[in-house]
CSV table of C-alpha atoms in Angstrom, one decimal:
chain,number,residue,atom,x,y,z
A,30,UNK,CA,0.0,0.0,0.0
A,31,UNK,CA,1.1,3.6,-0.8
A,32,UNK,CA,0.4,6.8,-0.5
A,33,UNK,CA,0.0,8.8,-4.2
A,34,UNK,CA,1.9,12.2,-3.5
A,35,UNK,CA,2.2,14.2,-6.2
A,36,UNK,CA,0.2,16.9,-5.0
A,37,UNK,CA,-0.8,17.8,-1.8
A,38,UNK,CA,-4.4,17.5,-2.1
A,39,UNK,CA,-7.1,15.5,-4.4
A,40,UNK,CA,-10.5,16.2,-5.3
A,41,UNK,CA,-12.6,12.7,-6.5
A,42,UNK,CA,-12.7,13.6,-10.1
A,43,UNK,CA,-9.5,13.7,-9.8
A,44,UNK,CA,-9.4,10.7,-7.6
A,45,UNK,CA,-11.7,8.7,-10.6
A,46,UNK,CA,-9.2,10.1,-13.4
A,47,UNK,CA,-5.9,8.6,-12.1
A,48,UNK,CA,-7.1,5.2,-10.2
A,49,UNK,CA,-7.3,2.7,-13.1
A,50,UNK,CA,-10.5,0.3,-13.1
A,51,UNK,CA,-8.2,-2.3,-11.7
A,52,UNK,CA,-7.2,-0.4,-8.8
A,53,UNK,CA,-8.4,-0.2,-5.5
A,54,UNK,CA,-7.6,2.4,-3.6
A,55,UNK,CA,-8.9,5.3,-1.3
A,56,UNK,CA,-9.9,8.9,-0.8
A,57,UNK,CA,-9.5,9.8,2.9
A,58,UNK,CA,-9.4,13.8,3.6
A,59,UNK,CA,-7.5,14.3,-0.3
A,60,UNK,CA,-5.5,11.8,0.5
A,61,UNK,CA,-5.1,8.8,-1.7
A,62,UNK,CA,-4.4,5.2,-0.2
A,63,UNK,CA,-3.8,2.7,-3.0
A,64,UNK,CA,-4.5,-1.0,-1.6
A,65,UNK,CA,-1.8,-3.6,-2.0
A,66,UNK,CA,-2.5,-6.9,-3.1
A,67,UNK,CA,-4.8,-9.4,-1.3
A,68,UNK,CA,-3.5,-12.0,0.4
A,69,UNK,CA,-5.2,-15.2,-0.1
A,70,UNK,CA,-7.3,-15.5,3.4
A,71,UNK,CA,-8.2,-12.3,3.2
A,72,UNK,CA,-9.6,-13.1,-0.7
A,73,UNK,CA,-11.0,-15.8,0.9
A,74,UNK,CA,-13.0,-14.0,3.4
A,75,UNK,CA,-13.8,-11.5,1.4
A,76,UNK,CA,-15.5,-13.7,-0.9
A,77,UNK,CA,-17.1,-15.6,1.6
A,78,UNK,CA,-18.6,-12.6,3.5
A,79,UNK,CA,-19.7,-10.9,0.5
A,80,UNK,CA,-21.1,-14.0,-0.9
A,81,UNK,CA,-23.3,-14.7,2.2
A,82,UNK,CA,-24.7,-10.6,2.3
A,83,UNK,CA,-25.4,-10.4,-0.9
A,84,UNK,CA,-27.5,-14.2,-0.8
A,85,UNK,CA,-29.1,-12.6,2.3
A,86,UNK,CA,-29.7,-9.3,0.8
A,87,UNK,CA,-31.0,-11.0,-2.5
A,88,UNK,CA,-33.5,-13.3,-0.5
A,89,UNK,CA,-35.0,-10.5,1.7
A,90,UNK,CA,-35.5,-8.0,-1.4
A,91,UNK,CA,-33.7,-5.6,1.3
A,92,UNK,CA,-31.4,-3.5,-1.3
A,93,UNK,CA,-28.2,-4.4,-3.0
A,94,UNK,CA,-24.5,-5.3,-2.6
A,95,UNK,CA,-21.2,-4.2,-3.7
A,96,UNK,CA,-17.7,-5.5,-3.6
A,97,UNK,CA,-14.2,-3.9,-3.3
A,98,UNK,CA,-14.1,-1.2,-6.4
A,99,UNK,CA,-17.3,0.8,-5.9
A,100,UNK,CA,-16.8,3.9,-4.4
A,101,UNK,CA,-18.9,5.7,-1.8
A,102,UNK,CA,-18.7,9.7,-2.9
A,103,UNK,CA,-19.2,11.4,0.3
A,104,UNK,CA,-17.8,14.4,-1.0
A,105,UNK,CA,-15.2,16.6,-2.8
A,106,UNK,CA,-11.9,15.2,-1.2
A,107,UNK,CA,-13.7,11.6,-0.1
A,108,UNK,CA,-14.0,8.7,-1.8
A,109,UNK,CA,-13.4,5.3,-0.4
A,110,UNK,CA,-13.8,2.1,-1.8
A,111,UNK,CA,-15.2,-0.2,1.1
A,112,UNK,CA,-14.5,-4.0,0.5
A,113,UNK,CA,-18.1,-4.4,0.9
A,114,UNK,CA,-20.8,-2.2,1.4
A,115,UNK,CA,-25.1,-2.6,1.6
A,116,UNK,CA,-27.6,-0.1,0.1
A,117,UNK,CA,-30.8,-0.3,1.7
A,118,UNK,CA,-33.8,-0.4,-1.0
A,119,UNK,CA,-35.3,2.5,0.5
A,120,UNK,CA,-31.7,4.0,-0.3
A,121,UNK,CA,-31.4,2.7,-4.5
A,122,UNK,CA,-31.3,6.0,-5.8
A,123,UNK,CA,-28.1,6.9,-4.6
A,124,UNK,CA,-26.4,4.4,-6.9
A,125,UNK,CA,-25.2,5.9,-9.7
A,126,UNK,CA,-23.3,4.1,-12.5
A,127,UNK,CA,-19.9,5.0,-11.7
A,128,UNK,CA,-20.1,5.4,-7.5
A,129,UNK,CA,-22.4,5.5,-4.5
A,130,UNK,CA,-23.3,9.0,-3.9
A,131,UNK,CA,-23.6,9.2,-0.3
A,132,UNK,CA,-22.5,6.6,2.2
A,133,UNK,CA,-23.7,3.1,2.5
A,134,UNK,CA,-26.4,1.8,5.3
A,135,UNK,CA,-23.3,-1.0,6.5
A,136,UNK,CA,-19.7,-1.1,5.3
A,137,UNK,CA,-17.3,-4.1,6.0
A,138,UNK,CA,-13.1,-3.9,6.0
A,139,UNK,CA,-11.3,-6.6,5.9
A,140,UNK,CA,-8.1,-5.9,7.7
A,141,UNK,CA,-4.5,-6.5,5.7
A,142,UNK,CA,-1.1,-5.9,7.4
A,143,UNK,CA,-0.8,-2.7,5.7
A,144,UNK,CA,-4.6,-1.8,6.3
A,145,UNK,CA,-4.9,-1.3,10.0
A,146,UNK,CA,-4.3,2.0,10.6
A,147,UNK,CA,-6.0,2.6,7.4
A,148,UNK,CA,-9.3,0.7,8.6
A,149,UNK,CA,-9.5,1.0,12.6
A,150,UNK,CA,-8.6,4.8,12.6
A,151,UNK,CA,-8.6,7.0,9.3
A,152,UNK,CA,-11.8,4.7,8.0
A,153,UNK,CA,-13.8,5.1,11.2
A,154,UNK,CA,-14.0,8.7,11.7
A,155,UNK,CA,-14.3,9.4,8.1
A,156,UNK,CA,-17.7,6.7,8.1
A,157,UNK,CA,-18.5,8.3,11.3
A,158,UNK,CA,-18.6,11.6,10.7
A,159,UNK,CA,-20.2,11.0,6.8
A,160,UNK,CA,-23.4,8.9,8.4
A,161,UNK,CA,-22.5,5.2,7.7
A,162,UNK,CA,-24.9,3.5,10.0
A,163,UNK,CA,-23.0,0.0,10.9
A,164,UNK,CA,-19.1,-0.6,10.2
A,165,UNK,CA,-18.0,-4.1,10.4
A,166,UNK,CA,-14.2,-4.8,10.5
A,167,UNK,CA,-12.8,-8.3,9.9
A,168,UNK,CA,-9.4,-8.9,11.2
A,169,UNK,CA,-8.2,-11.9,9.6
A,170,UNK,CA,-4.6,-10.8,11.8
A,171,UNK,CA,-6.1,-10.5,15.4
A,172,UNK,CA,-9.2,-13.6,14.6
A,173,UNK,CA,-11.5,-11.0,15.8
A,174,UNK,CA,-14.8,-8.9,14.6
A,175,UNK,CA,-15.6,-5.4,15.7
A,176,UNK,CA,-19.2,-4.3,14.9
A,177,UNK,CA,-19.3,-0.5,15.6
A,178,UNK,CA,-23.3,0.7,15.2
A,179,UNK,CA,-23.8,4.7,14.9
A,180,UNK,CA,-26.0,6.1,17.5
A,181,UNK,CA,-28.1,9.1,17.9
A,182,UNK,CA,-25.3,11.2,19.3
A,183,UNK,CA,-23.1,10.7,15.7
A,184,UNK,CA,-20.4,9.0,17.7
A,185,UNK,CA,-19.7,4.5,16.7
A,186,UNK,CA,-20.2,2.4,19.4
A,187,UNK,CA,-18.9,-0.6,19.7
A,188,UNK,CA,-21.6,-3.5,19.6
A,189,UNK,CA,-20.1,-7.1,21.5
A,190,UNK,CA,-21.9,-10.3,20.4
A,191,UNK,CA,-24.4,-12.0,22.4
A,192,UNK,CA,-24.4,-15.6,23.0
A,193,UNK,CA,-21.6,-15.5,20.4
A,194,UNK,CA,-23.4,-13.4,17.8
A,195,UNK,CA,-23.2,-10.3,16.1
A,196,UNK,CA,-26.3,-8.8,14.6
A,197,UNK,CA,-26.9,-6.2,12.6
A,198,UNK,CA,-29.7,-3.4,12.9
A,199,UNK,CA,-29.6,-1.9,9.9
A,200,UNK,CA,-29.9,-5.2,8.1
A,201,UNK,CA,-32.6,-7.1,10.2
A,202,UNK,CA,-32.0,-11.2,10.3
A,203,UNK,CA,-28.3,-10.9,9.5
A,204,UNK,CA,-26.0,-12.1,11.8
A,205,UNK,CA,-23.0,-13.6,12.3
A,206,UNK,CA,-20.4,-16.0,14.5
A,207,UNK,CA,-17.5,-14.7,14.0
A,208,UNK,CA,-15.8,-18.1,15.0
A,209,UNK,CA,-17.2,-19.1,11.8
A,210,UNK,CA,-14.8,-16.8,9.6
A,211,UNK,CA,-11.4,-18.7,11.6
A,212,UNK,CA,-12.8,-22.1,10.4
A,213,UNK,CA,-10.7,-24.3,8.3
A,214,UNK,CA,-12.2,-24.7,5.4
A,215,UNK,CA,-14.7,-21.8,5.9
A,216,UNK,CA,-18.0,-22.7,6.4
A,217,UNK,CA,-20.2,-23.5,3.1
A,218,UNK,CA,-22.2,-20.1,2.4
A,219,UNK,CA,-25.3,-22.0,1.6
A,220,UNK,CA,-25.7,-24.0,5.1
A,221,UNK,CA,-25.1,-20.6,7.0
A,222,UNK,CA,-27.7,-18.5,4.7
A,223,UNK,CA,-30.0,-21.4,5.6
A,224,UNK,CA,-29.6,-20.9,9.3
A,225,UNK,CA,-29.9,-17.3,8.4
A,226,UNK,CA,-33.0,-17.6,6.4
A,227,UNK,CA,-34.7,-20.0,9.3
């Protein structure tokens, strides 16, 4: 991951014009963040998690689902690209063909070595302070899940599971054991949407 510094400040047009489609990378405050590769849990949860919203999201009619290169235009000087974000269907019209303008109902980061300032610090307060409503963060490093909700003061809070879950408020019916995303092999998507779905 690195930072793009040839000028001190960028606005997202500018941001769009000089991240290739096969980037993925960030606008944080004008700053640019380009991702480095994935490694291959991290694909591997990615896929899974997003997989399993988007069957979830799918079977409840409750909006739609994007993955890693869809950004969230929250305004002139920030852009990020979530690894997964949720649009409510109430919401729709705020997907545009080339970003999301406004921020998502729920985001989800899954965290890389050279992500975790990136995701627990710089991320949160810029989700925080544009309105994001649930911000999951994977941690593939630590084995761990931090679900921070929004509340009517502006300010995350940090949700802990109960009886071993995490569930989500904005998204009602999804919820997840975050044991499950430490399993080897993964847990198949289907038998989990099931229990999801019951």
């Amino acid at each position: 991951m690195g930072l793009i510094a040839e000028k001190s400040l960028w606005t997202y047009e500018e941001f769009c014009d000089v991240i290739g489609d096969d980037q993925k990378a960030d606008l944080i405050d004008g700053i640019i963040y380009m991702a480095s590769l994935d490694n291959t849990r991290a694909n591997e949860l990615f896929l899974w998690t997003v997989v399993l919203l988007r069957l979830y999201v799918e079977a409840k009619r409750a909006g739609k689902v994007y993955g890693s290169r869809v950004a969230l235009r929250l305004d002139k000087r920030n852009g990020p690209e979530p690894d997964i974000l949720f649009i409510k269907k109430e919401r729709l019209h705020l997907i545009k063909r080339g970003h999301i303008a406004g921020p998502a109902d729920l985001v989800m980061e899954i965290v890389s070595p050279e992500s975790i300032e990136r995701d627990y610090k710089k991320k949160r307060r810029q989700y925080q302070r544009f309105g994001v409503r649930e911000y999951w963060i994977i941690d593939e490093i630590k084995e761990r899940v931090v679900l921070l909700r929004l509340g009517t003061d502006g300010k995350f809070h940090r949700v802990y599971p109960k009886k071993g879950v995490l569930s989500s408020d904005v998204l009602p019916g999804f919820w997840l054991r975050p044991e499950w995303l430490w399993q080897e092999p993964l847990p198949v998507v289907l038998d989990v949407l099931a229990e999801l779905l019951k």
